[in-house]
Short mmCIF file of C-alpha atoms in Angstrom, two decimals:
data_model
loop_
_atom_site.label_atom_id
_atom_site.label_comp_id
_atom_site.label_asym_id
_atom_site.label_seq_id
_atom_site.Cartn_x
_atom_site.Cartn_y
_atom_site.Cartn_z
CA MET E 1 -113.12 -102.12 -199.79
CA ALA E 2 -111.76 -103.01 -203.30
CA ARG E 3 -111.46 -106.62 -204.30
CA LYS E 4 -107.88 -107.95 -204.11
CA TYR E 5 -106.90 -110.06 -206.96
CA ILE E 6 -103.81 -112.34 -207.34
CA GLU E 7 -101.75 -111.50 -210.52
CA ASN E 8 -102.39 -113.90 -213.20
CA PRO E 9 -100.03 -112.72 -216.17
CA ASN E 10 -100.08 -116.51 -217.84
CA ALA E 11 -104.04 -116.68 -217.55
CA CYS E 12 -103.80 -119.79 -215.25
CA THR E 13 -107.35 -121.37 -214.80
CA LEU E 14 -106.68 -121.94 -211.01
CA VAL E 15 -105.61 -118.51 -210.28
CA HIS E 16 -108.64 -117.29 -212.28
CA THR E 17 -110.88 -119.62 -210.25
CA MET E 18 -109.22 -118.40 -206.93
CA ASN E 19 -109.76 -114.85 -207.88
CA ILE E 20 -113.45 -115.64 -208.14
CA ILE E 21 -114.21 -117.78 -205.17
CA GLY E 22 -110.93 -117.76 -203.15
CA ASN E 23 -112.03 -116.28 -199.83
CA LYS E 24 -113.38 -117.73 -196.78
CA TRP E 25 -117.14 -116.73 -197.52
CA LYS E 26 -118.01 -117.34 -201.23
CA PRO E 27 -117.72 -121.15 -200.96
CA ILE E 28 -120.01 -121.16 -197.89
CA ILE E 29 -122.52 -118.96 -199.56
CA ILE E 30 -122.50 -121.32 -202.69
CA TYR E 31 -122.62 -124.32 -200.58
CA LEU E 32 -125.73 -122.97 -198.49
CA LEU E 33 -127.44 -122.01 -201.84
CA SER E 34 -127.04 -125.57 -203.09
CA ASN E 35 -130.10 -126.54 -201.12
CA GLY E 36 -132.24 -123.94 -202.88
CA SER E 37 -132.80 -120.20 -203.13
CA MET E 38 -132.49 -118.12 -199.89
CA ARG E 39 -133.26 -114.51 -198.70
CA PHE E 40 -130.44 -112.39 -197.22
CA GLY E 41 -131.88 -112.66 -193.70
CA LYS E 42 -131.67 -116.59 -193.90
CA LEU E 43 -128.18 -116.46 -195.30
CA ASN E 44 -127.07 -114.17 -192.61
CA ALA E 45 -128.65 -116.38 -189.78
CA LEU E 46 -126.96 -119.41 -191.32
CA ILE E 47 -123.40 -117.77 -191.35
CA PRO E 48 -123.53 -116.04 -187.88
CA THR E 49 -119.86 -114.86 -187.96
CA ILE E 50 -120.29 -112.67 -190.99
CA SER E 51 -121.19 -109.11 -190.92
CA LYS E 52 -124.24 -107.72 -193.01
CA LYS E 53 -121.90 -105.60 -194.92
CA VAL E 54 -119.44 -108.37 -195.78
CA LEU E 55 -122.35 -110.52 -196.72
CA THR E 56 -123.85 -107.83 -198.92
CA ASN E 57 -120.47 -107.37 -200.64
CA GLN E 58 -119.94 -111.00 -201.07
CA LEU E 59 -123.39 -111.49 -202.82
CA LYS E 60 -122.81 -108.64 -205.08
CA GLU E 61 -119.49 -109.85 -206.15
CA LEU E 62 -120.87 -113.36 -206.81
CA GLU E 63 -123.79 -111.92 -208.68
CA ASN E 64 -121.39 -109.60 -210.59
CA ASP E 65 -119.07 -112.87 -211.42
CA GLY E 66 -122.37 -114.71 -212.80
CA LEU E 67 -122.27 -117.04 -210.01
CA LEU E 68 -125.55 -115.92 -208.23
CA PHE E 69 -129.20 -114.80 -209.46
CA ARG E 70 -130.69 -112.10 -207.48
CA GLU E 71 -134.36 -111.81 -207.96
CA SER E 72 -136.30 -108.90 -206.57
CA PHE E 73 -140.13 -109.44 -206.07
CA ALA E 74 -142.39 -106.49 -206.47
CA GLU E 75 -144.04 -106.84 -203.04
CA ILE E 76 -144.37 -104.68 -200.02
CA PRO E 77 -142.19 -105.22 -197.82
CA PRO E 78 -139.70 -105.95 -200.70
CA ARG E 79 -138.45 -109.34 -201.16
CA VAL E 80 -135.03 -110.42 -202.53
CA GLU E 81 -133.95 -114.06 -203.12
CA TYR E 82 -130.62 -115.43 -204.25
CA SER E 83 -130.05 -118.88 -205.99
CA LEU E 84 -127.38 -120.41 -208.01
CA THR E 85 -126.61 -119.89 -211.67
CA GLU E 86 -125.34 -122.57 -214.09
CA LYS E 87 -121.76 -121.58 -213.33
CA SER E 88 -121.98 -121.94 -209.68
CA ILE E 89 -123.81 -125.38 -209.75
CA GLY E 90 -120.75 -126.47 -211.81
CA LEU E 91 -118.73 -125.84 -208.75
CA LEU E 92 -120.72 -128.09 -206.43
CA PRO E 93 -118.82 -131.28 -207.39
CA ALA E 94 -115.56 -129.64 -206.53
CA LEU E 95 -116.88 -128.15 -203.34
CA LYS E 96 -118.15 -131.72 -202.35
CA GLN E 97 -114.68 -133.13 -203.14
CA LEU E 98 -112.93 -130.56 -200.89
CA SER E 99 -115.32 -131.40 -198.18
CA GLU E 100 -114.74 -135.23 -198.63
CA TRP E 101 -110.97 -134.44 -198.61
CA ALA E 102 -111.13 -132.74 -195.26
CA ASP E 103 -112.99 -135.61 -193.83
CA LYS E 104 -110.29 -138.23 -194.94
CA ALA E 105 -107.33 -135.87 -194.20
CA TYR E 106 -108.46 -135.00 -190.57
CA PRO E 107 -110.22 -137.94 -189.39
CA GLU E 108 -109.63 -136.70 -185.75
CA ILE E 109 -112.21 -134.05 -186.18
CA ASN E 110 -115.91 -135.08 -185.85
CA PHE E 111 -117.34 -133.13 -188.89
CA GLU E 112 -120.83 -132.80 -189.48
CA GLU E 113 -122.09 -134.17 -192.96
CA CYS E 114 -122.03 -131.42 -195.56
CA LYS E 115 -125.27 -131.50 -197.40
CA ILE E 116 -124.16 -130.32 -200.95
CA ILE E 117 -126.81 -131.36 -203.11
CA GLU E 118 -125.33 -133.29 -206.03
CA ILE E 119 -125.83 -131.41 -209.35
CA HIS E 120 -127.76 -134.45 -210.83
CA ASN E 121 -130.43 -133.84 -208.07
CA ILE E 122 -131.08 -130.56 -209.03
CA PRO E 123 -134.02 -130.74 -211.77
CA ALA E 124 -133.27 -127.67 -213.87
CA TYR E 125 -129.63 -129.05 -214.48
CA LYS E 126 -130.17 -132.79 -214.70
CA ASP E 127 -129.54 -132.23 -218.50
CA LEU E 128 -126.32 -130.36 -217.83
CA TYR E 129 -125.04 -132.98 -215.63
CA HIS E 130 -125.77 -135.67 -218.00
CA GLU E 131 -123.96 -133.68 -220.75
CA THR E 132 -120.95 -133.18 -218.62
CA ARG E 133 -120.85 -136.83 -217.71
CA THR E 134 -121.26 -138.15 -221.07
CA LYS E 135 -118.51 -135.79 -222.54
CA SER E 136 -116.13 -137.04 -219.70
CA ASN E 137 -117.01 -140.52 -220.54
CA GLU E 138 -116.08 -140.35 -224.26
#
């Protein structure tokens, strides 16, 4: 199935962002991978309502958009793990804010706590987070 894009003649950043992550599965996949790299089977088990075909397509699109890193291991049986890239780690604060918004906007729903790891808690990206925070405070 071909990917559907919203027309973006004015190059709006929000429209572009929604074209990249604006479906029901991609934010969930990014959220799950915020807790560390995972194999396809684990992702599929954690999202029981997604079909294997759709999960495969979503992972390919996220990889093509530079939001996921796919690592293949030369083992028998073959092993593949997915992890977040620097670009997708930058989305975590926004996903966390969306989660917090839902919690405040719908207090009647008993949500479980979303465990999105904060970007500053990911060792490989501590410097990136520090740079971002420093620039925004200037």
